[in-house]
Amino acid sequence: MTVSLDRVTIRYGERTAVHDLSVAFGQGAIGLLGRNGAGKSSILKALLGLVRPAAGSMRFFDLPHDALPAQIRAHVGYMPERDAYLPQVTGFEMVAMLGQLSGMPARDAWRRAHEVLYLVGLDEQRYRPVAGYSTGTRQKVKLASALVHDPKVLFLDEPTNGLDPAGRRDMLRLVRQLSSDFGKSVVFSTHILQDVEAVCDAAVVMEQGRVVAQGSLRELTAGGERQHSIAVEPANPSVQRALEALGRARADGGNQYTLWLPDGADLRLVYAAVADAGSAVRSLVPHRRSLEEVFLQAVTGGAVAGGRG
Amino acid sequence: MNSPHAYREAAYTPVPPSRRWWPLAAREATQLFRSRWGLLLYGLCLIPLLVRTVILMIVYGVLSFGPDALRNRLQAQPVARGGGLGPELDPRSLQFYAAQALQPPAFVFVLLLTSMVVARAIARDRTTNALELYWTRGISPAQYVLAKWAGGTLLVGSITVFAPFLLWLIAVLLAPDWSLLLNTAGGMATLLAALALATGILTAIGTFVSGAAATANGAIVVWTTIMVGGGAIAELLAAVLRIPEMRSWAAPWTAFGVVVRNLAGLPQRNASVVGAWCCLGAVLAWSFWRARKRLRMEDALA
């Protein structure tokens, strides 16, 4: 595992933001999902050494348990959620300065700043003051700043905030590329489920400071009930009763039905039940659960296959 | 993000953590020169140096303009013999160079410079959430504050320490013989060290005030209140209580001068050295306590 937390509790004064949380982030892109205030940013800040956990321990790579925050941050690129920039500098100067503060010699930082700014799509704009950038351009500069020192792990906190559709698509593609082609471990914190589906291999779902579901996207979306769209021929009122005997069923009008069956159920029973009702199955389309369903089920307390935290 | 450039790994030898704050300090020291207003402000701060350089040139006969009477008085014997305008205008006295940094016009320029640079240094970063970017890098919050202080000290020190040194260097070069160098070198070194120490204390207070403030403008208001308001309160107390030494106890700028003159062994009247140290120490401790509270990770990034 690249990064792991063991029974970590984070408190801000009297308020507990994260409660007794154990989670591990391995290779690839992992989505950290949760509603606002679920504790996602608190976890990232704790991992960066910005917030000291009240209890529990964290482990980074092969670094010792008592590694200094600066040692950890040398391997981590962080893109904060909030709009953040260095005042009175250009995009290039900001990225180069943050590279130097991460331990890069000046000449390397300058060269690398140009490279990563090109990578995120900032050409001549990088010579303009950051204060005058649009929100989307600042997001790109923040991503470039996170990449400048070539970290092993990227913590991206709501990276698509403020981006237009094209910018969002490009950002997601780049993040995906960084994780799949260049071996970066990416922890992608967001409340936008489509972003996680587009980029991540696995997800951790948080609610009120606790992990309520975690696993690969395949595992998470495979578990529980599975939805099937069924068309029969000819239309027959007794088909619905036959389907309800198998699982939860809904008539969608005409000869269309929706049937929810436990994952792994034998679909031959559907064909048999419809035949017994005097019709035949014209089409049967199983649907994977969307991440949205998984998320809603997890945060409202339902069981989610793939593991609970 | 449609760049044809692909991601490449970066190969570099990391700079030791203890030296990573330096680029930030260097940027802080040179930030003022990036705007026309900053250049203008710094140019204004150099006016006392230019005026005293002109005085030097008149004294040593390089320039011969100006009213005859004034020129004759400037070129007269040192004040000890009763002929000159005073030790602050006599290049053969260390007080000439100390006055460059301590006399009333210097206060205005130092106040301007510290208000625009030192007092805004951290508060400005807080406003743009830059603290979150800095502190997630290879420097600690303490190194960050150190960098801000060092940058501010270098800039302000260029007016309060380097300018007197430059003036003295010009005087040594213009002097007809080596006597000025031989007579003032030791004293000048002590004076410069005293100025550097006092400047460091002053900019530390300014940096802490900046760290404690929510906004850059708020920091400027607090800093100006300390510097100007402290002086006004000190004058009031001195007048009401008829104790001139009260100025050393309550006015940070007066305390700055008293400390420098004391360390450099320069004569001074109506000054309380203990009071000056107490004044600077108290303001430094108060501002440090406030900044420490506001710059805790949890509070600064909340």
Coordinates of C-alpha atoms in Angstrom, one line a residue:
Chain A
M1 CA 0.0 0.0 0.0
T2 CA 1.2 3.5 -0.8
V3 CA -0.6 5.3 2.0
S4 CA -2.6 3.9 4.8
L5 CA -4.5 5.2 7.8
D6 CA -5.1 3.1 10.9
R7 CA -7.9 4.0 13.2
V8 CA -7.4 7.7 12.7
T9 CA -9.5 10.3 14.5
I10 CA -9.3 14.0 13.6
R11 CA -10.9 16.6 15.8
Y12 CA -11.2 20.4 15.4
G13 CA -11.8 21.5 18.9
E14 CA -14.9 19.8 20.1
R15 CA -16.0 18.8 16.6
T16 CA -14.9 15.3 15.3
A17 CA -14.3 15.5 11.6
V18 CA -13.0 11.9 11.1
H19 CA -13.9 9.1 13.5
D20 CA -11.8 5.9 13.9
L21 CA -11.1 5.7 10.2
S22 CA -9.0 2.9 8.6
V23 CA -8.3 3.1 4.9
A24 CA -5.5 2.3 2.5
F25 CA -4.7 4.0 -0.8
G26 CA -2.7 1.9 -3.2
Q27 CA -1.6 2.3 -6.8
G28 CA -3.8 3.9 -9.4
A29 CA -6.5 6.5 -9.0
I30 CA -8.8 6.2 -6.0
G31 CA -11.8 8.3 -5.5
L32 CA -12.5 9.8 -2.1
L33 CA -16.2 10.4 -2.2
G34 CA -18.5 12.1 0.2
R35 CA -20.8 15.0 0.7
N36 CA -19.5 18.3 1.8
G37 CA -18.3 18.0 5.4
A38 CA -17.9 14.2 5.2
G39 CA -14.2 14.5 6.2
K40 CA -12.5 14.1 2.9
S41 CA -10.3 17.2 3.1
S42 CA -9.5 16.5 6.7
I43 CA -8.0 13.2 5.7
L44 CA -5.9 14.8 3.0
K45 CA -4.7 17.5 5.5
A46 CA -3.9 14.8 8.1
L47 CA -1.9 12.9 5.5
L48 CA 0.0 16.1 4.6
G49 CA 0.8 16.7 8.2
L50 CA -1.3 19.9 8.3
V51 CA -3.6 18.5 10.9
R52 CA -2.5 16.3 13.7
P53 CA -4.8 13.3 14.3
A54 CA -6.1 13.0 17.8
A55 CA -5.7 9.2 17.6
G56 CA -4.5 6.5 15.2
S57 CA -1.5 6.2 12.9
M58 CA -0.6 6.8 9.3
R59 CA 1.9 5.1 7.0
F60 CA 3.5 6.4 3.8
F61 CA 5.4 4.2 1.4
D62 CA 8.3 2.7 3.3
L63 CA 8.8 5.8 5.5
P64 CA 9.0 5.2 9.2
H65 CA 6.0 5.9 11.3
D66 CA 7.7 8.9 12.8
A67 CA 8.7 10.4 9.5
L68 CA 8.7 14.2 9.5
P69 CA 5.9 16.0 7.5
A70 CA 8.6 17.5 5.2
Q71 CA 9.8 14.0 4.3
I72 CA 6.3 12.9 3.5
R73 CA 5.5 16.0 1.5
A74 CA 8.5 15.4 -0.7
H75 CA 6.6 12.5 -2.2
V76 CA 3.2 14.2 -2.3
G77 CA 1.7 16.7 -4.7
Y78 CA -1.3 18.5 -3.2
M79 CA -3.9 20.4 -5.1
P80 CA -6.1 22.2 -2.5
E81 CA -9.8 22.6 -2.9
R82 CA -9.9 26.3 -2.1
D83 CA -8.8 28.9 -4.6
A84 CA -5.2 29.4 -3.7
Y85 CA -2.4 31.3 -5.4
L86 CA 0.7 33.2 -4.5
P87 CA 0.1 37.0 -4.7
Q88 CA 1.9 39.2 -7.2
V89 CA 3.5 36.5 -9.2
T90 CA 3.0 35.0 -12.7
G91 CA 1.8 31.4 -13.2
F92 CA 5.4 30.4 -14.1
E93 CA 6.9 32.1 -11.1
M94 CA 4.3 30.5 -8.8
V95 CA 5.0 27.0 -10.0
A96 CA 8.8 27.5 -10.0
M97 CA 8.7 28.9 -6.5
L98 CA 6.7 26.0 -5.2
G99 CA 9.1 23.6 -6.9
Q100 CA 12.0 25.3 -5.1
L101 CA 10.2 25.1 -1.8
S102 CA 9.7 21.4 -2.4
G103 CA 13.5 21.1 -2.6
M104 CA 14.2 21.6 -6.3
P105 CA 17.3 23.6 -7.3
A106 CA 16.3 26.8 -9.0
R107 CA 17.4 25.9 -12.5
D108 CA 15.6 22.5 -12.3
A109 CA 12.5 24.2 -10.9
W110 CA 12.4 26.7 -13.7
R111 CA 12.7 24.1 -16.4
R112 CA 10.2 21.8 -14.8
A113 CA 7.7 24.7 -14.3
H114 CA 7.7 25.3 -18.0
E115 CA 7.2 21.6 -18.7
V116 CA 4.3 21.1 -16.4
L117 CA 2.6 24.3 -17.4
Y118 CA 2.7 23.2 -21.0
L119 CA 1.4 19.9 -19.9
V120 CA -1.7 21.4 -18.3
G121 CA -2.2 23.6 -21.3
L122 CA -0.9 27.0 -20.2
D123 CA 1.2 28.6 -22.9
E124 CA 1.7 32.3 -23.0
Q125 CA -0.7 32.7 -20.1
R126 CA 2.0 31.5 -17.7
Y127 CA 3.7 34.9 -17.9
R128 CA 0.6 36.8 -16.7
P129 CA -0.1 37.5 -13.0
V130 CA -2.0 34.6 -11.4
A131 CA -4.4 37.0 -9.7
G132 CA -5.9 37.8 -13.1
Y133 CA -6.5 34.2 -14.1
S134 CA -10.0 32.7 -14.4
T135 CA -11.0 30.1 -11.9
G136 CA -10.4 27.3 -14.4
T137 CA -6.9 28.6 -15.3
R138 CA -6.0 28.8 -11.6
Q139 CA -7.1 25.2 -11.2
K140 CA -4.6 24.3 -14.0
V141 CA -1.9 26.2 -12.3
K142 CA -2.7 24.4 -9.0
L143 CA -2.4 21.1 -10.8
A144 CA 0.9 22.1 -12.3
S145 CA 2.1 23.2 -8.9
A146 CA 1.2 19.7 -7.5
L147 CA 3.2 18.1 -10.3
V148 CA 6.2 20.3 -10.4
H149 CA 8.4 18.2 -8.1
D150 CA 7.4 14.9 -9.7
P151 CA 5.7 13.4 -6.6
K152 CA 4.8 9.7 -6.3
V153 CA 1.3 10.5 -4.9
L154 CA -1.1 13.2 -5.9
F155 CA -3.8 14.4 -3.6
L156 CA -6.4 16.3 -5.7
D157 CA -9.1 18.0 -3.7
E158 CA -12.1 18.8 -5.9
P159 CA -9.8 19.4 -9.0
T160 CA -12.7 20.0 -11.4
N161 CA -14.2 22.9 -9.4
G162 CA -14.8 25.9 -11.6
L163 CA -13.8 24.2 -14.9
D164 CA -16.0 24.4 -18.0
P165 CA -17.0 21.1 -19.6
A166 CA -14.0 21.1 -22.0
G167 CA -11.6 22.0 -19.2
R168 CA -13.1 19.3 -17.0
R169 CA -12.8 16.7 -19.6
D170 CA -9.1 17.6 -20.2
M171 CA -8.4 17.7 -16.5
L172 CA -9.9 14.2 -16.0
R173 CA -8.0 12.9 -19.0
L174 CA -4.7 14.2 -17.7
V175 CA -5.3 12.8 -14.2
R176 CA -6.3 9.4 -15.7
Q177 CA -3.1 9.5 -17.8
L178 CA -0.9 10.4 -14.8
S179 CA -2.3 7.4 -12.9
S180 CA -2.4 4.8 -15.7
D181 CA 0.6 5.8 -17.9
F182 CA 3.0 7.3 -15.4
G183 CA 2.4 5.2 -12.3
K184 CA 1.2 8.0 -10.0
S185 CA -1.0 7.1 -7.2
V186 CA -3.9 9.6 -7.2
V187 CA -6.3 10.3 -4.4
F188 CA -9.1 12.1 -6.0
S189 CA -11.4 13.8 -3.5
T190 CA -14.7 15.0 -4.9
H191 CA -18.4 14.9 -4.5
I192 CA -18.9 14.6 -8.3
L193 CA -19.5 10.9 -8.9
Q194 CA -19.1 11.1 -12.7
D195 CA -15.5 12.4 -12.2
V196 CA -14.7 9.3 -10.1
E197 CA -16.3 7.0 -12.6
A198 CA -14.3 8.7 -15.4
V199 CA -10.9 8.5 -13.6
C200 CA -10.7 6.1 -10.8
D201 CA -10.2 2.4 -10.4
A202 CA -11.5 2.3 -6.8
A203 CA -13.4 4.5 -4.4
V204 CA -13.8 5.1 -0.8
V205 CA -17.2 6.6 0.3
M206 CA -17.3 8.7 3.4
E207 CA -20.1 10.0 5.4
Q208 CA -19.9 12.0 8.7
G209 CA -16.2 11.2 9.1
R210 CA -16.5 7.4 8.6
V211 CA -15.9 5.1 5.7
V212 CA -19.2 3.7 4.6
A213 CA -18.0 1.8 1.5
Q214 CA -14.8 1.0 -0.2
G215 CA -13.5 -1.2 -3.0
S216 CA -12.9 -1.2 -6.7
L217 CA -15.5 0.4 -8.8
R218 CA -16.3 -3.0 -10.3
E219 CA -16.9 -4.5 -6.8
L220 CA -18.9 -1.5 -5.6
T221 CA -21.2 -1.5 -8.6
A222 CA -21.6 -5.2 -8.7
G223 CA -23.0 -5.9 -5.3
G224 CA -26.6 -5.8 -4.0
E225 CA -29.6 -5.8 -6.2
R226 CA -29.2 -5.6 -9.9
Q227 CA -31.6 -3.9 -12.2
H228 CA -32.9 -5.6 -15.4
S229 CA -34.9 -4.1 -18.2
I230 CA -37.3 -6.7 -19.7
A231 CA -39.5 -6.6 -22.8
V232 CA -42.0 -9.3 -23.3
E233 CA -44.2 -10.4 -26.3
P234 CA -47.1 -10.4 -26.2
A235 CA -48.1 -7.9 -23.5
N236 CA -49.7 -9.8 -20.7
P237 CA -51.0 -8.5 -17.3
S238 CA -50.0 -11.7 -15.6
V239 CA -46.3 -11.2 -16.5
Q240 CA -45.9 -8.7 -13.7
R241 CA -47.2 -11.1 -11.1
A242 CA -44.8 -13.7 -12.4
L243 CA -41.9 -11.3 -12.2
E244 CA -42.9 -10.1 -8.7
A245 CA -42.6 -13.7 -7.6
L246 CA -38.9 -13.5 -8.5
G247 CA -38.0 -10.1 -7.1
R248 CA -39.0 -6.4 -7.1
A249 CA -40.8 -5.6 -10.4
R250 CA -42.2 -2.5 -12.0
A251 CA -44.4 -2.2 -15.1
D252 CA -43.1 0.6 -17.3
G253 CA -46.0 0.6 -19.7
G254 CA -46.8 -1.5 -22.7
N255 CA -44.7 -4.7 -22.7
Q256 CA -41.8 -3.1 -20.7
Y257 CA -40.8 -4.1 -17.1
T258 CA -38.1 -3.4 -14.7
L259 CA -37.0 -6.1 -12.5
W260 CA -34.5 -6.0 -9.5
L261 CA -32.9 -9.3 -8.7
P262 CA -30.2 -10.2 -6.3
D263 CA -26.7 -10.0 -7.9
G264 CA -25.9 -13.5 -9.4
A265 CA -29.5 -14.6 -9.6
D266 CA -30.2 -17.3 -12.3
L267 CA -31.7 -15.4 -15.2
R268 CA -33.2 -18.6 -16.7
L269 CA -35.8 -18.3 -13.9
V270 CA -37.0 -15.1 -15.6
Y271 CA -37.4 -16.7 -19.0
A272 CA -39.3 -19.6 -17.3
A273 CA -41.6 -17.3 -15.3
V274 CA -42.5 -15.2 -18.3
A275 CA -43.2 -18.4 -20.3
D276 CA -45.4 -19.7 -17.6
A277 CA -47.4 -16.4 -17.7
G278 CA -48.0 -17.0 -21.4
S279 CA -45.5 -14.6 -22.9
A280 CA -41.9 -14.8 -24.1
V281 CA -38.9 -12.6 -23.3
R282 CA -38.1 -10.4 -26.3
S283 CA -35.1 -8.7 -24.6
L284 CA -33.5 -8.8 -21.2
V285 CA -30.8 -6.2 -20.4
P286 CA -29.0 -6.3 -17.1
H287 CA -27.7 -2.9 -15.8
R288 CA -24.7 -2.4 -13.6
R289 CA -25.5 -0.2 -10.6
S290 CA -24.3 3.3 -11.1
L291 CA -21.8 4.8 -8.6
E292 CA -24.6 7.2 -7.7
E293 CA -26.8 4.4 -6.5
V294 CA -23.9 3.0 -4.5
F295 CA -23.2 6.3 -3.0
L296 CA -26.8 7.1 -2.1
Q297 CA -27.2 3.6 -0.7
A298 CA -24.0 4.0 1.3
V299 CA -24.7 7.4 2.8
T300 CA -28.2 6.5 3.6
G301 CA -27.1 3.5 5.6
G302 CA -27.8 0.6 3.2
A303 CA -25.3 -2.2 2.8
V304 CA -22.8 -2.0 0.0
A305 CA -20.9 -4.9 -1.4
G306 CA -17.2 -4.4 -1.8
G307 CA -16.7 -3.8 1.8
R308 CA -17.6 -1.3 4.5
G309 CA -15.1 0.7 6.4
Chain B
M1 CA -4.7 20.6 -21.5
N2 CA -4.3 19.8 -25.2
S3 CA -0.6 20.1 -25.0
P4 CA 1.5 17.8 -27.2
H5 CA 4.0 17.7 -24.3
A6 CA 4.0 14.4 -22.4
Y7 CA 4.6 14.1 -18.7
R8 CA 8.3 13.5 -17.9
E9 CA 9.9 12.4 -14.7
A10 CA 12.0 15.0 -13.0
A11 CA 15.6 14.1 -12.1
Y12 CA 17.2 16.5 -9.5
T13 CA 19.3 16.4 -6.4
P14 CA 17.0 17.8 -3.6
V15 CA 18.2 20.9 -1.8
P16 CA 18.6 20.2 2.0
P17 CA 15.4 21.1 4.0
S18 CA 17.3 23.7 6.0
R19 CA 18.0 25.8 2.9
R20 CA 14.6 25.6 1.1
W21 CA 13.2 28.7 2.7
W22 CA 15.8 30.9 1.1
P23 CA 14.1 31.4 -2.4
L24 CA 11.0 32.7 -0.5
A25 CA 13.1 35.1 1.5
A26 CA 14.9 36.3 -1.7
R27 CA 11.5 36.9 -3.4
E28 CA 10.2 38.7 -0.4
A29 CA 13.2 41.0 -0.4
T30 CA 12.9 41.8 -4.1
Q31 CA 9.1 41.9 -4.5
L32 CA 8.9 45.6 -4.0
F33 CA 11.0 46.2 -7.2
R34 CA 8.5 44.4 -9.4
S35 CA 6.1 47.3 -9.6
R36 CA 6.5 51.0 -10.5
W37 CA 4.9 52.0 -7.2
G38 CA 7.4 49.9 -5.4
L39 CA 10.3 51.4 -7.2
L40 CA 9.0 54.9 -6.5
L41 CA 8.6 54.0 -2.8
Y42 CA 12.1 52.7 -2.6
G43 CA 13.4 55.7 -4.5
L44 CA 11.7 57.9 -1.9
C45 CA 13.4 56.0 0.9
L46 CA 16.8 56.8 -0.7
I47 CA 16.3 60.5 -0.4
P48 CA 18.0 60.9 3.0
L49 CA 21.0 59.0 1.5
L50 CA 21.2 61.3 -1.4
V51 CA 20.9 64.4 0.8
R52 CA 23.7 63.2 3.0
T53 CA 25.8 62.3 0.1
V54 CA 25.4 65.8 -1.2
I55 CA 26.4 67.1 2.3
L56 CA 29.5 64.8 2.1
M57 CA 30.4 66.2 -1.3
I58 CA 30.1 69.8 0.0
V59 CA 32.1 69.0 3.1
Y60 CA 34.9 67.4 1.1
G61 CA 34.8 70.1 -1.6
V62 CA 33.6 67.9 -4.4
L63 CA 30.6 70.2 -4.9
S64 CA 30.8 73.9 -4.3
F65 CA 27.2 75.0 -4.8
G66 CA 24.8 76.4 -2.2
P67 CA 24.9 79.5 -0.1
D68 CA 28.4 80.4 1.0
A69 CA 27.5 80.6 4.7
L70 CA 26.1 77.1 4.7
R71 CA 29.0 75.7 2.8
N72 CA 31.5 77.4 5.1
R73 CA 29.7 76.0 8.1
L74 CA 29.6 72.5 6.7
Q75 CA 33.2 72.7 6.0
A76 CA 34.0 74.1 9.3
Q77 CA 35.8 72.4 12.2
P78 CA 34.0 69.6 14.0
V79 CA 31.3 70.6 16.5
A80 CA 33.6 69.7 19.4
R81 CA 35.6 72.8 18.5
G82 CA 32.4 74.9 18.3
G83 CA 32.4 75.7 14.6
G84 CA 30.1 73.2 12.8
L85 CA 26.3 72.6 12.5
G86 CA 26.3 69.6 14.9
P87 CA 27.6 66.0 15.0
E88 CA 24.7 64.8 12.8
L89 CA 26.1 66.9 10.0
D90 CA 29.8 66.2 10.6
P91 CA 31.1 63.2 8.6
R92 CA 33.9 62.8 11.0
S93 CA 31.4 61.8 13.7
L94 CA 29.6 58.4 13.8
Q95 CA 26.4 60.3 14.5
F96 CA 26.4 61.5 10.9
Y97 CA 25.9 58.0 9.7
A98 CA 23.6 57.0 12.6
A99 CA 21.4 59.9 11.8
Q100 CA 21.0 58.6 8.3
A101 CA 18.9 55.8 9.9
L102 CA 17.6 57.3 13.1
Q103 CA 16.7 60.9 12.5
P104 CA 13.0 61.9 12.0
P105 CA 12.8 61.7 8.2
A106 CA 14.1 58.1 8.3
F107 CA 11.1 57.2 10.5
V108 CA 8.7 58.2 7.7
F109 CA 10.5 56.1 5.1
V110 CA 11.0 53.1 7.3
L111 CA 7.3 53.3 8.3
L112 CA 6.3 53.4 4.6
L113 CA 8.6 50.5 3.7
T114 CA 7.6 48.3 6.6
S115 CA 3.9 49.0 6.1
M116 CA 4.0 48.1 2.4
V117 CA 6.3 45.1 2.6
V118 CA 6.8 43.6 6.1
A119 CA 3.3 44.2 7.5
R120 CA 1.6 42.7 4.4
A121 CA 3.9 39.8 4.0
I122 CA 1.9 37.0 5.7
A123 CA -1.5 38.7 5.8
R124 CA -1.5 38.9 2.0
D125 CA -0.7 35.2 1.7
R126 CA -3.5 34.4 4.1
T127 CA -6.0 36.4 1.9
T128 CA -5.1 34.4 -1.2
N129 CA -4.9 31.0 0.7
A130 CA -1.3 30.8 -0.2
L131 CA -0.5 29.4 3.2
E132 CA -2.0 26.1 2.1
L133 CA 0.3 26.0 -0.8
Y134 CA 3.5 26.9 1.1
W135 CA 2.9 24.6 4.0
T136 CA 2.2 21.6 1.9
R137 CA 5.7 21.9 0.5
G138 CA 9.1 21.1 1.9
I139 CA 9.2 24.0 4.4
S140 CA 7.7 24.2 7.8
P141 CA 5.5 27.1 9.0
A142 CA 8.4 28.2 11.2
Q143 CA 10.7 28.3 8.1
Y144 CA 8.0 30.2 6.2
V145 CA 7.8 32.9 8.9
L146 CA 11.6 32.9 9.0
A147 CA 11.7 33.5 5.2
K148 CA 9.2 36.3 5.4
W149 CA 11.2 37.9 8.3
A150 CA 14.5 37.5 6.5
G151 CA 13.2 39.0 3.3
G152 CA 11.7 41.9 5.0
T153 CA 14.8 42.5 7.1
L154 CA 17.0 42.4 4.0
L155 CA 14.8 45.0 2.3
V156 CA 14.5 47.3 5.3
G157 CA 18.1 46.7 6.2
S158 CA 19.1 48.0 2.8
I159 CA 17.8 51.4 4.0
T160 CA 18.7 51.2 7.8
V161 CA 22.0 49.4 7.6
F162 CA 23.4 49.3 4.1
A163 CA 22.6 53.0 3.4
P164 CA 24.7 54.3 6.4
F165 CA 27.5 51.9 5.4
L166 CA 27.4 53.1 1.8
L167 CA 27.5 56.7 3.1
W168 CA 30.5 55.9 5.2
L169 CA 32.2 54.2 2.3
I170 CA 31.7 57.3 0.2
A171 CA 33.0 59.5 3.0
V172 CA 36.1 57.3 3.3
L173 CA 36.7 57.5 -0.4
L174 CA 36.2 61.3 -0.5
A175 CA 38.2 62.0 2.6
P176 CA 41.6 63.6 1.9
D177 CA 43.5 61.0 4.0
W178 CA 43.0 57.7 5.9
S179 CA 42.2 59.3 9.2
L180 CA 38.5 59.0 8.7
L181 CA 38.8 55.3 8.0
L182 CA 41.2 54.7 10.9
N183 CA 39.1 56.8 13.4
T184 CA 35.7 55.4 12.6
A185 CA 36.1 51.9 11.3
G186 CA 35.7 50.2 14.7
G187 CA 32.8 52.4 15.7
M188 CA 31.1 52.0 12.4
A189 CA 31.2 48.2 12.6
T190 CA 29.5 48.4 16.0
L191 CA 27.0 50.9 14.7
L192 CA 26.1 48.7 11.7
A193 CA 25.8 45.6 14.0
A194 CA 23.5 47.6 16.3
L195 CA 21.4 48.8 13.4
A196 CA 21.2 45.3 12.0
L197 CA 20.0 43.9 15.3
A198 CA 17.5 46.7 15.9
T199 CA 16.2 46.4 12.3
G200 CA 15.8 42.6 12.8
I201 CA 13.7 43.2 16.0
L202 CA 11.6 45.9 14.2
T203 CA 10.9 43.6 11.2
A204 CA 10.2 40.7 13.5
I205 CA 7.5 42.7 15.1
G206 CA 6.1 43.7 11.7
T207 CA 6.2 40.1 10.5
F208 CA 4.4 38.9 13.6
V209 CA 1.8 41.6 13.2
S210 CA 1.3 40.5 9.7
G211 CA 0.9 36.9 10.8
A212 CA -1.7 37.8 13.3
A213 CA -3.8 39.9 11.0
A214 CA -6.7 38.7 8.9
T215 CA -6.1 40.9 5.9
A216 CA -3.2 42.9 4.5
N217 CA -5.0 46.2 5.1
G218 CA -5.7 45.2 8.7
A219 CA -2.0 44.5 9.2
I220 CA -1.0 47.9 7.9
V221 CA -3.5 49.6 10.2
V222 CA -2.2 47.7 13.3
W223 CA 1.4 48.2 12.3
T224 CA 0.9 52.0 11.7
T225 CA -1.0 52.2 15.0
I226 CA 1.9 50.6 16.9
M227 CA 4.5 52.9 15.3
V228 CA 2.6 56.2 15.1
G229 CA 0.2 55.6 17.9
G230 CA 2.9 54.4 20.2
G231 CA 4.9 57.5 19.5
A232 CA 1.8 59.8 20.2
I233 CA 1.1 58.0 23.5
A234 CA 4.7 58.3 24.5
E235 CA 4.8 62.0 23.8
L236 CA 1.6 62.5 25.8
L237 CA 2.9 60.5 28.7
A238 CA 6.2 62.3 28.6
A239 CA 4.4 65.7 28.6
V240 CA 1.8 64.9 31.3
L241 CA 4.2 63.1 33.6
R242 CA 7.1 65.4 32.7
I243 CA 9.4 62.4 32.3
P244 CA 11.1 62.6 28.9
E245 CA 12.4 59.1 29.3
M246 CA 8.8 57.8 28.9
R247 CA 9.3 58.1 25.1
S248 CA 11.7 55.2 25.3
W249 CA 9.2 53.1 27.2
A250 CA 6.2 53.6 24.9
A251 CA 7.3 54.5 21.4
P252 CA 8.8 51.6 19.4
W253 CA 10.6 53.9 17.0
T254 CA 12.2 55.9 19.8
A255 CA 13.1 52.7 21.5
F256 CA 14.7 51.5 18.2
G257 CA 17.0 54.7 18.2
V258 CA 17.8 54.4 21.9
V259 CA 18.9 50.8 21.6
V260 CA 21.0 51.5 18.6
R261 CA 22.7 54.5 20.2
N262 CA 23.3 52.6 23.4
L263 CA 24.8 49.5 21.6
A264 CA 26.9 51.8 19.4
G265 CA 28.1 53.9 22.3
L266 CA 26.7 57.1 20.9
P267 CA 25.7 59.9 23.3
Q268 CA 21.9 60.4 23.9
R269 CA 19.8 62.5 26.3
N270 CA 16.5 61.8 28.0
A271 CA 16.7 58.2 27.1
S272 CA 16.0 55.1 29.1
V273 CA 17.9 52.1 27.8
V274 CA 15.9 49.7 30.0
G275 CA 12.7 51.3 28.9
A276 CA 13.6 50.9 25.3
W277 CA 14.5 47.2 25.6
C278 CA 11.3 46.7 27.6
C279 CA 9.2 48.5 25.0
L280 CA 10.7 46.5 22.1
G281 CA 10.6 43.2 24.0
A282 CA 7.0 43.7 25.1
V283 CA 5.7 44.5 21.6
L284 CA 7.8 41.7 20.2
A285 CA 6.4 39.2 22.7
W286 CA 2.8 40.4 22.3
S287 CA 3.0 40.3 18.5
F288 CA 4.6 36.8 18.6
W289 CA 1.9 35.5 20.9
R290 CA -0.8 36.8 18.6
A291 CA 0.9 35.5 15.4
R292 CA 1.5 32.1 17.0
K293 CA -2.1 31.8 17.8
R294 CA -3.3 32.8 14.3
L295 CA -0.6 30.7 12.5
R296 CA -1.5 27.4 14.0
M297 CA -2.1 24.9 11.2
E298 CA -5.6 24.1 12.2
D299 CA -6.6 27.8 12.5
A300 CA -4.6 29.1 9.5
L301 CA -6.0 26.5 7.1
A302 CA -9.5 26.3 8.5

